[in-house]
mmCIF file with all atom_site columns, N, CA and C in Angstrom:
data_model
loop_
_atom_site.group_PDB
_atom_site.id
_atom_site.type_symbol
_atom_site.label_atom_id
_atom_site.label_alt_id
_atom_site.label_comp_id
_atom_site.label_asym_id
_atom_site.label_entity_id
_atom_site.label_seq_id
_atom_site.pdbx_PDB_ins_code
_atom_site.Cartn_x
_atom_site.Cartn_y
_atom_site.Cartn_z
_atom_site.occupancy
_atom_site.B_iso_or_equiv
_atom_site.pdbx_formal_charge
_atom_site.auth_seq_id
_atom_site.auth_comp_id
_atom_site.auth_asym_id
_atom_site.auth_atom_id
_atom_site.pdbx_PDB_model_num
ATOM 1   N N  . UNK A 1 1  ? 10.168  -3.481  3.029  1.00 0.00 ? 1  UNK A N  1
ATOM 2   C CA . UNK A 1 1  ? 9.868   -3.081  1.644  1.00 0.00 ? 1  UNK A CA 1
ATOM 3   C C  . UNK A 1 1  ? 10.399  -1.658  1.417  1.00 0.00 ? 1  UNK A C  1
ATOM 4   N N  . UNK A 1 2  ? 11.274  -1.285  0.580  1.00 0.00 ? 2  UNK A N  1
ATOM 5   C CA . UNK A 1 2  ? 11.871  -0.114  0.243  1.00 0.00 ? 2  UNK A CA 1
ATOM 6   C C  . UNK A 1 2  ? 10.698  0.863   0.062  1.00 0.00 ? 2  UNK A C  1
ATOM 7   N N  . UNK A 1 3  ? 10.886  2.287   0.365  1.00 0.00 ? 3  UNK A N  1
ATOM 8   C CA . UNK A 1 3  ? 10.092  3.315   -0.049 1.00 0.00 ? 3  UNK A CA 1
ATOM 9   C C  . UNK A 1 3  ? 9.524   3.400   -1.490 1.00 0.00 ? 3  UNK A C  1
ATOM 10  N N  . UNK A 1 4  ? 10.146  3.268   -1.990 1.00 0.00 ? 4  UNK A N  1
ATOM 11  C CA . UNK A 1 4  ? 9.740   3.637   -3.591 1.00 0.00 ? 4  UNK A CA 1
ATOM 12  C C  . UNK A 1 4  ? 9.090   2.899   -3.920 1.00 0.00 ? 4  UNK A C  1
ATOM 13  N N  . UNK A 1 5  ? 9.687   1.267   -3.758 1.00 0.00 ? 5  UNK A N  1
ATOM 14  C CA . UNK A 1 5  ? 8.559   0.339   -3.914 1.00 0.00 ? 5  UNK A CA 1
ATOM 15  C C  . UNK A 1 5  ? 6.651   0.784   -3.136 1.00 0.00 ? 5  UNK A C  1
ATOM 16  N N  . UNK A 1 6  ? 6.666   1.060   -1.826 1.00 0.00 ? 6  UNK A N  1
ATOM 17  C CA . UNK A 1 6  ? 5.794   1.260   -1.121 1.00 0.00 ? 6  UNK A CA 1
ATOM 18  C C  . UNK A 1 6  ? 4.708   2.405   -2.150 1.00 0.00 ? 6  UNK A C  1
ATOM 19  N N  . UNK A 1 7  ? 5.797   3.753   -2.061 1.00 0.00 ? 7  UNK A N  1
ATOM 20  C CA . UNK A 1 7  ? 4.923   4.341   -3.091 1.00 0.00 ? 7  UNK A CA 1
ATOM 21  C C  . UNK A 1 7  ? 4.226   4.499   -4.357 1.00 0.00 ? 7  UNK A C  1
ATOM 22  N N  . UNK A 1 8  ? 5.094   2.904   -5.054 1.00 0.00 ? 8  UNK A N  1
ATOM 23  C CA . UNK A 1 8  ? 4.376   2.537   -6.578 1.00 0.00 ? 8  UNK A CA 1
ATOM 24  C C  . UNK A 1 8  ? 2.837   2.137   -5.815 1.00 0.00 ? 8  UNK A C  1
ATOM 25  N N  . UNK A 1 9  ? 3.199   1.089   -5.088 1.00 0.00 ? 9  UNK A N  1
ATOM 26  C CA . UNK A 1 9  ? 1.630   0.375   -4.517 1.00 0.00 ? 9  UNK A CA 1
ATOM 27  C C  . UNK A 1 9  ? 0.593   1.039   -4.840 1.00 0.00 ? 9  UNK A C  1
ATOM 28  N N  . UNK A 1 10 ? 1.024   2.213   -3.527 1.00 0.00 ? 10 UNK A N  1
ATOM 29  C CA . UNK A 1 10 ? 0.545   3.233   -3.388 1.00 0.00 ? 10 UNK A CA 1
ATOM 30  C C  . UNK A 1 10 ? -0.178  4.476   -4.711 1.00 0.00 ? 10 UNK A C  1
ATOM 31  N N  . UNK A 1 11 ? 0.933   4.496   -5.375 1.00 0.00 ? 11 UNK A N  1
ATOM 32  C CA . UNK A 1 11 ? -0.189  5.471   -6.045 1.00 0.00 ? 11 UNK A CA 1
ATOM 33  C C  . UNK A 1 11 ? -0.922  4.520   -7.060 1.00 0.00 ? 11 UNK A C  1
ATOM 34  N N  . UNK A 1 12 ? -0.430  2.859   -7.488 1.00 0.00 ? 12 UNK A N  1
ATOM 35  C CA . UNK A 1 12 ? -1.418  2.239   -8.289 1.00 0.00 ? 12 UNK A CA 1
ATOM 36  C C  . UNK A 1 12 ? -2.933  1.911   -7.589 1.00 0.00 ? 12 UNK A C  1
ATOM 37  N N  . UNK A 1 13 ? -2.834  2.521   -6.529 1.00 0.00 ? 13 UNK A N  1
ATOM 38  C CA . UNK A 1 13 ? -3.893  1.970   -5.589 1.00 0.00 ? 13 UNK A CA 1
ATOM 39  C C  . UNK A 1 13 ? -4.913  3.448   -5.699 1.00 0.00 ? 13 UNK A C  1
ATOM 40  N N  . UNK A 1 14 ? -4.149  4.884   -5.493 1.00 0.00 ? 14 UNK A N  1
ATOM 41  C CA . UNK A 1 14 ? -4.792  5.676   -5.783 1.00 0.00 ? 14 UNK A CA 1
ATOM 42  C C  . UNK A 1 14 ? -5.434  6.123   -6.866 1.00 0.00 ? 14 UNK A C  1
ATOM 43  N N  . UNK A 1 15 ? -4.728  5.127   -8.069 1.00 0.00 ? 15 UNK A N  1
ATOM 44  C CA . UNK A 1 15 ? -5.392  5.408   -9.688 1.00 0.00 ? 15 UNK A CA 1
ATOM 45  C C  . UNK A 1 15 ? -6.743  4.190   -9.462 1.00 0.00 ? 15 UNK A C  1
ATOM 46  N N  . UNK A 1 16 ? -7.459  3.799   -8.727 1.00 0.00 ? 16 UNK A N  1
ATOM 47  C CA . UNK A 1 16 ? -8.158  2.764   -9.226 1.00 0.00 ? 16 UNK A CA 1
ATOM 48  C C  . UNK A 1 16 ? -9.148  3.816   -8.785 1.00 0.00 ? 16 UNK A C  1
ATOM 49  N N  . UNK A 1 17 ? -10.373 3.874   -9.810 1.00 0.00 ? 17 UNK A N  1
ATOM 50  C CA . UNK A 1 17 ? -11.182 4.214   -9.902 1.00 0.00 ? 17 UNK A CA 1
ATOM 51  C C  . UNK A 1 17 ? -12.140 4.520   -8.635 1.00 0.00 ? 17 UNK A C  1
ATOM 52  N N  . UNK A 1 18 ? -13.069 5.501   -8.461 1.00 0.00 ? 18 UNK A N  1
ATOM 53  C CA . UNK A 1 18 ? -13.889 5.688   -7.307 1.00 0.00 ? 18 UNK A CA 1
ATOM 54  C C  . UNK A 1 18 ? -14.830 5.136   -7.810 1.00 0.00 ? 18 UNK A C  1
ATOM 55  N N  . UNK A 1 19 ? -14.807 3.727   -7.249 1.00 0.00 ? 19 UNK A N  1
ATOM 56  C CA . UNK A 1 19 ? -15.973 2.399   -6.935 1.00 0.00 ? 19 UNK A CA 1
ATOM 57  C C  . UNK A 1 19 ? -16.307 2.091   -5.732 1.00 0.00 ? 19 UNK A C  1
ATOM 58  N N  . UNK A 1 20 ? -17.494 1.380   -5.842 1.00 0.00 ? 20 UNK A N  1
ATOM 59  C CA . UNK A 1 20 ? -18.481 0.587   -4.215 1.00 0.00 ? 20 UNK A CA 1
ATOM 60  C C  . UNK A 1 20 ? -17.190 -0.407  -3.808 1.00 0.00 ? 20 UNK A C  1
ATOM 61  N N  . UNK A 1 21 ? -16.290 -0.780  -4.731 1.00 0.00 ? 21 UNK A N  1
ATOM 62  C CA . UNK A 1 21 ? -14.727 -1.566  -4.251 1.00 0.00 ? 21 UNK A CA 1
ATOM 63  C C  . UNK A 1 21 ? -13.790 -0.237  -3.260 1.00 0.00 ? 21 UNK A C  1
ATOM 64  N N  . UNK A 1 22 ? -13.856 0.478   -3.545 1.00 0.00 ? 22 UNK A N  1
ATOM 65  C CA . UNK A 1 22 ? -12.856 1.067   -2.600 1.00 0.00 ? 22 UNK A CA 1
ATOM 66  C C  . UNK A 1 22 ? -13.799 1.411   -1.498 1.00 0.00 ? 22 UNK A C  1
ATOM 67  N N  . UNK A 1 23 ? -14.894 2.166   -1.762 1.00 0.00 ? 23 UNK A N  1
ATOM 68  C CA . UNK A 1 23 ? -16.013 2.338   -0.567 1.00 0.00 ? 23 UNK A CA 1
ATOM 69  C C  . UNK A 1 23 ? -15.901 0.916   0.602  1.00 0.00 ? 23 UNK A C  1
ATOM 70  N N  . UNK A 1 24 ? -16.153 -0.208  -0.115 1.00 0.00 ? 24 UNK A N  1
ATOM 71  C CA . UNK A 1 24 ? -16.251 -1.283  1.263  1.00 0.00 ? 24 UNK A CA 1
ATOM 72  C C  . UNK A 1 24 ? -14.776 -1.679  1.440  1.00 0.00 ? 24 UNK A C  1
ATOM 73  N N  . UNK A 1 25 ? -13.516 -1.400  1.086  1.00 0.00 ? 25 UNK A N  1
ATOM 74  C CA . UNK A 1 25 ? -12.360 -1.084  1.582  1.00 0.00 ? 25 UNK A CA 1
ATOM 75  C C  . UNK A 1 25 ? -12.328 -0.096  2.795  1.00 0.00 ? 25 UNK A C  1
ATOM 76  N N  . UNK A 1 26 ? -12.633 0.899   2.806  1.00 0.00 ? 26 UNK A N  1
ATOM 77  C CA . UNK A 1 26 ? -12.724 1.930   3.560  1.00 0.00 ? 26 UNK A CA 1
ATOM 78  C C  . UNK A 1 26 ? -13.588 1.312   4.587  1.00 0.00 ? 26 UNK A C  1
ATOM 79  N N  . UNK A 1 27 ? -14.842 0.884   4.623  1.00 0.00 ? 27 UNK A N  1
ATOM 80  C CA . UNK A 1 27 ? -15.821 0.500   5.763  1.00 0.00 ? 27 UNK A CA 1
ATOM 81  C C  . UNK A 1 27 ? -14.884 -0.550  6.135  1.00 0.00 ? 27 UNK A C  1
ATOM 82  N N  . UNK A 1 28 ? -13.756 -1.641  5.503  1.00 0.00 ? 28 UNK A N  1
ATOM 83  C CA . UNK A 1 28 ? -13.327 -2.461  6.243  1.00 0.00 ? 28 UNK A CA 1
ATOM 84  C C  . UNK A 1 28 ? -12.547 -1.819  7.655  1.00 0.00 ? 28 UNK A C  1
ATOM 85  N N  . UNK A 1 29 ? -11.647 -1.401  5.984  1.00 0.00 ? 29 UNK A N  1
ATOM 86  C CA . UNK A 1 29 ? -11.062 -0.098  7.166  1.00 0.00 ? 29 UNK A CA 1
ATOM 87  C C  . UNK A 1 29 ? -10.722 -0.298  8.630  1.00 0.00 ? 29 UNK A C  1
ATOM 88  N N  . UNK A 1 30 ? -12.281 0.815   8.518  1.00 0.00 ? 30 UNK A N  1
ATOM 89  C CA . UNK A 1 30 ? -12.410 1.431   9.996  1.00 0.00 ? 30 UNK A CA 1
ATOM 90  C C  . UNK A 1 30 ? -13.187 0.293   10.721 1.00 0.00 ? 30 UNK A C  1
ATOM 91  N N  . UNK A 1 31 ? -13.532 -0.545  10.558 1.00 0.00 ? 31 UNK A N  1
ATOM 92  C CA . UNK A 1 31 ? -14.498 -1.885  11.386 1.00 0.00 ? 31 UNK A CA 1
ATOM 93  C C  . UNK A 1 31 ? -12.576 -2.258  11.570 1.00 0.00 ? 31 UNK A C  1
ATOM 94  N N  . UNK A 1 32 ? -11.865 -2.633  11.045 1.00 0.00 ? 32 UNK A N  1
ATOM 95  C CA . UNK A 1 32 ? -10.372 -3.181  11.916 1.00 0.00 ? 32 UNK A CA 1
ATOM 96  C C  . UNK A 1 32 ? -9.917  -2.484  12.305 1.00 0.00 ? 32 UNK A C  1
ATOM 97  N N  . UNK A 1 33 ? -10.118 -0.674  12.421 1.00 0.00 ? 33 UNK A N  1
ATOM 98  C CA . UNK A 1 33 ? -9.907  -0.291  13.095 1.00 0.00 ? 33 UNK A CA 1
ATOM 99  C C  . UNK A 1 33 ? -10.407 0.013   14.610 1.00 0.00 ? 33 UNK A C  1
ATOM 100 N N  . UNK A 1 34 ? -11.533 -0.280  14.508 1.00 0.00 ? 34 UNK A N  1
ATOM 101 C CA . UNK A 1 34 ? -12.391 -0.197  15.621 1.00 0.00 ? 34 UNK A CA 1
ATOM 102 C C  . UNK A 1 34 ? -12.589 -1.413  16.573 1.00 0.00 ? 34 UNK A C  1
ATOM 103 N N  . UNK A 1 35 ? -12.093 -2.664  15.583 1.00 0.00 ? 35 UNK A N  1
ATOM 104 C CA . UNK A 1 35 ? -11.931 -3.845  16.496 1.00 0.00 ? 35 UNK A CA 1
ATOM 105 C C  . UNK A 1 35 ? -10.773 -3.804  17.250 1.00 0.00 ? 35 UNK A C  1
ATOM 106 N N  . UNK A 1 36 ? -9.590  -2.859  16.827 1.00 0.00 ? 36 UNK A N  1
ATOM 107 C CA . UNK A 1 36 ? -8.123  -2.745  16.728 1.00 0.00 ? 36 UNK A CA 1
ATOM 108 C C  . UNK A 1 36 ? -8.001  -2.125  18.458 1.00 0.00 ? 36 UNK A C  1
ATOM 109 N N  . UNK A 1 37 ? -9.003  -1.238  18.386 1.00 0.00 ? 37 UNK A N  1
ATOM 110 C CA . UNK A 1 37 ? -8.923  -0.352  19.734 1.00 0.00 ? 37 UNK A CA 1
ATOM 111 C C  . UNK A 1 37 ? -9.721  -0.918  20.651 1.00 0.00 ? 37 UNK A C  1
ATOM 112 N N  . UNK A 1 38 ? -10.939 -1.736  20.399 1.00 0.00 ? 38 UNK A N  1
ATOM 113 C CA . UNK A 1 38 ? -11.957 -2.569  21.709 1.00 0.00 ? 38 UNK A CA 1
ATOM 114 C C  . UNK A 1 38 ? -10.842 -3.966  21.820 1.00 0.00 ? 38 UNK A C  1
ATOM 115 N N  . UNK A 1 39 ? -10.422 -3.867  21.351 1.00 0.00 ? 39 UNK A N  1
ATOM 116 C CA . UNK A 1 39 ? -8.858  -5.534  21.953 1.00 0.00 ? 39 UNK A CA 1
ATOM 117 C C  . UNK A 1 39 ? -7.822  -4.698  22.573 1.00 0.00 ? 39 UNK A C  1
ATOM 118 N N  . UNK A 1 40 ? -7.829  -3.229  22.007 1.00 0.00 ? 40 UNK A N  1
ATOM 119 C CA . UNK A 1 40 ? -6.710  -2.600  23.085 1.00 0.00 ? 40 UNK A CA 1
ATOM 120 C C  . UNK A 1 40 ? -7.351  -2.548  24.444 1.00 0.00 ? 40 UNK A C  1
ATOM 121 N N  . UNK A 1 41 ? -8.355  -1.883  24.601 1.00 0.00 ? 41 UNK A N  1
ATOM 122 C CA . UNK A 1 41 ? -8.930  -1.831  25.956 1.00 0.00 ? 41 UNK A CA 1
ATOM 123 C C  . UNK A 1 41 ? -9.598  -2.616  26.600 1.00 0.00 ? 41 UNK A C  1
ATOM 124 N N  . UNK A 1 42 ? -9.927  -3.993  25.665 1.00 0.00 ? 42 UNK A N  1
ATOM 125 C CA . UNK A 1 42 ? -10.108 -5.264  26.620 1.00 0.00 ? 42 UNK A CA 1
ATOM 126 C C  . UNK A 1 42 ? -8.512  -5.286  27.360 1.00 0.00 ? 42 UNK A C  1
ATOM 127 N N  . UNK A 1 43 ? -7.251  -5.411  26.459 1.00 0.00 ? 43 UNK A N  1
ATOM 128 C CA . UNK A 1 43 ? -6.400  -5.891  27.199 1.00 0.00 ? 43 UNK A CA 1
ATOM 129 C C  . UNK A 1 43 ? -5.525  -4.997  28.371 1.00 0.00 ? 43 UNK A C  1
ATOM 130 N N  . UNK A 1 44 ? -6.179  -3.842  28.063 1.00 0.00 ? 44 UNK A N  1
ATOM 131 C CA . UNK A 1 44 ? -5.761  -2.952  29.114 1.00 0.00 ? 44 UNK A CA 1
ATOM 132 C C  . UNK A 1 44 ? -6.863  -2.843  30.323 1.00 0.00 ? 44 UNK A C  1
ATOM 133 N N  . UNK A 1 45 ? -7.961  -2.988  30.345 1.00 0.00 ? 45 UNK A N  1
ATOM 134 C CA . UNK A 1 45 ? -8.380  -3.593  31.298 1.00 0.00 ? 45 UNK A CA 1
ATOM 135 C C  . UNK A 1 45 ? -8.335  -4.988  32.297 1.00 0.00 ? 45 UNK A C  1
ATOM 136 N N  . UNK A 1 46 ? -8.126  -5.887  31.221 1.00 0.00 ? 46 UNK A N  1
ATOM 137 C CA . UNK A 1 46 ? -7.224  -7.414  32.038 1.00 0.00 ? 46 UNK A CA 1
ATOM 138 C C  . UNK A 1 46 ? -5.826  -6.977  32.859 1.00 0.00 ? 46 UNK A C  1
ATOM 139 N N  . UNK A 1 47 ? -5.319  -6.186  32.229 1.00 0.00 ? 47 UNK A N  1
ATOM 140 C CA . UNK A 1 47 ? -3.911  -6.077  32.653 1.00 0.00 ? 47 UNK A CA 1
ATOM 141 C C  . UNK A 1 47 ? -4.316  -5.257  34.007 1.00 0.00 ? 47 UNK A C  1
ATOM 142 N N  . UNK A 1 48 ? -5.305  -4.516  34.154 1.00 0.00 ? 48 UNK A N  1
ATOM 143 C CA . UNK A 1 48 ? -5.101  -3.566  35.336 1.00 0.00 ? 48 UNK A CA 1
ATOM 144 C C  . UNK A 1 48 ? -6.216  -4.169  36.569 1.00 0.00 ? 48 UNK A C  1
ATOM 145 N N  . UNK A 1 49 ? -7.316  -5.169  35.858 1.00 0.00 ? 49 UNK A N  1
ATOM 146 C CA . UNK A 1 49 ? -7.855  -5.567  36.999 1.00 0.00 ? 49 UNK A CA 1
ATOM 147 C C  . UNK A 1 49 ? -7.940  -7.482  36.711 1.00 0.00 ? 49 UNK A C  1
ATOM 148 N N  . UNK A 1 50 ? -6.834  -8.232  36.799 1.00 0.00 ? 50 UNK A N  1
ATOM 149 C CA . UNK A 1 50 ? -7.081  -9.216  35.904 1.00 0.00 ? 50 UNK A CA 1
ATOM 150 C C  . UNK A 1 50 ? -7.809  -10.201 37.049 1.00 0.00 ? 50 UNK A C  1
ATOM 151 N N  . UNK A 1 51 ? -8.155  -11.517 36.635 1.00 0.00 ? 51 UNK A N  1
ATOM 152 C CA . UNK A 1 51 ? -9.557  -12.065 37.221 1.00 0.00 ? 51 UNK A CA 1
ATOM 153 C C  . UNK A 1 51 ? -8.807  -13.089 38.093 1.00 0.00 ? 51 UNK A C  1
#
């Protein structure tokens, strides 16, 4: 996806209003982010002691 395109998204995303919609965006967020890193270090633990 070209830059410019990326940054329309982008700032139509930053004009949407501060709502409980962007709030549980944000809590998704970081819950995929946090699942993102306990699957990294499950699989870096398999890899270093696997069963």
């Amino acid at each position: 996806m070209p830059r410019r395109q990326m940054n329309h998204y982008y700032n139509d995303f930053k004009t949407v209003p501060e709502d409980k919609d962007n709030f549980t965006f944000d809590v998704l967020l970081s819950d995929l982010l946090l699942i993102y890193c306990v699957v990294n270090i499950i699989i870096v633990v398999a890899l270093i002691n696997p069963c």
